[in-house]
């Protein structure tokens, strides 16, 4: 059984007051939540302590949006994996396309961060995805193959069980233009096939692969019903309780009673 997961990537939004407001609202609605679905919120670093205090005894889990590949030391402005663990993070997003684009993160660096995240016991949510030019040039499969091989280099099979991959086509992020469920599912299958070749089919079958890029309450169900889409990494729609909760609902089997 694959872990199903819905994660909210708040990006550079929400100060501590806004964080408390949103978390309290989510908490109120998730009071009776009973499900195996993992729900992760990834606020900015400055809000992690506040969020951690509020999510106690709720189904919400905490993630960060980035971390250093270094253990500790003289790296001004950086945040280490140990700092994240001691603050209560279980997850960390690595290699988001905004980090690749604006901060020049490479597959090698993201791979080093993934190794470091595992050393600290964090579950990395590692992002891959092609740009619009790459999709239009029909090189999506090639790009995804290079990214997957690069970011997973030298990770052991046991580490793969503590990894989540997020497929986020760059052209779909924050644009309102999501990949069609079929387009997304095809890339998810490719990722699973690659992991099967690099590790084993058993490892690939257990791997949680999220889709991200303009997921919203109207398209979530179609995307999440695909055979190889195991959850979503949600940006804009995770900033409001009602839209994030609708996406969480879409990730749950209709037959299961969940929350108000
Ligand atoms: P979006 O962002 O849902 O606002 O498109 C997704 C992401 O960047 O993780």
Short mmCIF file of C-alpha atoms in Angstrom, two decimals, residues 70-173:
data_model
loop_
_atom_site.label_atom_id
_atom_site.label_comp_id
_atom_site.label_asym_id
_atom_site.label_seq_id
_atom_site.Cartn_x
_atom_site.Cartn_y
_atom_site.Cartn_z
CA UNK A 70 25.66 20.91 5.04
CA UNK A 71 25.55 19.49 8.55
CA UNK A 72 26.22 22.75 10.43
CA UNK A 73 28.80 25.52 10.58
CA UNK A 74 29.63 28.84 8.96
CA UNK A 75 26.91 29.03 6.29
CA UNK A 76 25.20 32.36 6.94
CA UNK A 77 21.49 32.30 6.29
CA UNK A 78 21.22 28.53 5.98
CA UNK A 79 19.03 26.14 7.99
CA UNK A 80 20.19 22.62 8.83
CA UNK A 81 18.26 19.36 8.85
CA UNK A 82 18.91 18.98 12.57
CA UNK A 83 17.27 22.36 13.23
CA UNK A 84 14.22 21.19 11.32
CA UNK A 85 13.99 17.91 13.18
CA UNK A 86 14.28 19.55 16.59
CA UNK A 87 11.51 21.97 15.65
CA UNK A 88 9.22 19.04 14.82
CA UNK A 89 9.50 18.72 11.04
CA UNK A 90 9.03 15.26 9.53
CA UNK A 91 9.21 16.38 5.90
CA UNK A 92 11.25 18.79 3.81
CA UNK A 93 10.59 19.91 0.23
CA UNK A 94 13.77 19.72 -1.86
CA UNK A 95 14.55 20.99 -5.33
CA UNK A 96 11.34 22.91 -5.91
CA UNK A 97 11.44 24.48 -9.36
CA UNK A 98 11.54 27.95 -7.79
CA UNK A 99 14.75 26.89 -5.99
CA UNK A 100 16.12 25.49 -9.24
CA UNK A 101 15.15 28.61 -11.21
CA UNK A 102 15.89 31.49 -8.82
CA UNK A 103 18.60 29.96 -6.65
CA UNK A 104 20.28 27.84 -9.30
CA UNK A 105 19.88 24.54 -7.45
CA UNK A 106 21.15 21.60 -9.46
CA UNK A 107 20.29 17.91 -9.38
CA UNK A 108 23.66 17.31 -7.65
CA UNK A 109 22.90 19.79 -4.87
CA UNK A 110 19.37 18.44 -4.43
CA UNK A 111 20.83 14.93 -4.23
CA UNK A 112 23.27 16.07 -1.52
CA UNK A 113 20.37 17.61 0.39
CA UNK A 114 18.38 14.37 0.08
CA UNK A 115 21.28 12.40 1.59
CA UNK A 116 21.52 14.93 4.41
CA UNK A 117 17.76 14.88 5.01
CA UNK A 118 17.87 11.10 5.43
CA UNK A 119 20.81 11.33 7.77
CA UNK A 120 18.64 13.47 10.02
CA UNK A 121 15.57 11.24 9.67
CA UNK A 122 13.57 13.66 7.53
CA UNK A 123 11.43 12.51 4.61
CA UNK A 124 12.34 14.60 1.57
CA UNK A 125 9.66 15.57 -0.94
CA UNK A 126 11.90 15.83 -4.00
CA UNK A 127 10.56 17.87 -6.91
CA UNK A 128 11.12 17.28 -10.60
CA UNK A 129 9.46 18.77 -13.65
CA UNK A 130 9.99 20.07 -17.15
CA UNK A 131 9.66 23.65 -18.43
CA UNK A 132 7.20 24.69 -21.12
CA UNK A 133 9.99 24.87 -23.74
CA UNK A 134 11.04 21.33 -22.84
CA UNK A 135 7.48 20.01 -23.09
CA UNK A 136 6.97 21.73 -26.44
CA UNK A 137 10.26 20.30 -27.70
CA UNK A 138 8.98 16.81 -26.68
CA UNK A 139 11.90 16.22 -24.31
CA UNK A 140 9.84 15.81 -21.13
CA UNK A 141 10.80 12.13 -20.68
CA UNK A 142 14.48 12.88 -21.20
CA UNK A 143 14.44 15.76 -18.70
CA UNK A 144 12.54 13.76 -16.07
CA UNK A 145 14.90 10.80 -16.53
CA UNK A 146 17.97 13.00 -16.00
CA UNK A 147 16.41 14.68 -12.96
CA UNK A 148 15.31 11.42 -11.32
CA UNK A 149 18.68 9.73 -11.86
CA UNK A 150 20.46 12.85 -10.58
CA UNK A 151 18.41 13.53 -7.46
CA UNK A 152 18.32 9.87 -6.38
CA UNK A 153 21.99 9.11 -7.04
CA UNK A 154 23.55 6.79 -4.44
CA UNK A 155 20.42 6.63 -2.33
CA UNK A 156 19.86 3.13 -0.95
CA UNK A 157 16.62 1.19 -1.39
CA UNK A 158 15.76 1.71 2.27
CA UNK A 159 16.09 5.46 1.70
CA UNK A 160 13.62 5.30 -1.15
CA UNK A 161 10.99 4.11 1.31
CA UNK A 162 11.53 7.44 3.09
CA UNK A 163 11.32 9.54 -0.07
CA UNK A 164 8.42 11.23 -1.75
CA UNK A 165 8.70 12.46 -5.33
CA UNK A 166 6.66 15.40 -6.57
CA UNK A 167 6.15 15.81 -10.29
CA UNK A 168 5.58 19.50 -10.88
CA UNK A 169 5.63 20.66 -14.49
CA UNK A 170 7.11 24.16 -14.28
CA UNK A 171 4.55 25.52 -16.74
CA UNK A 172 1.73 24.47 -14.40
CA UNK A 173 3.03 26.09 -11.22
#
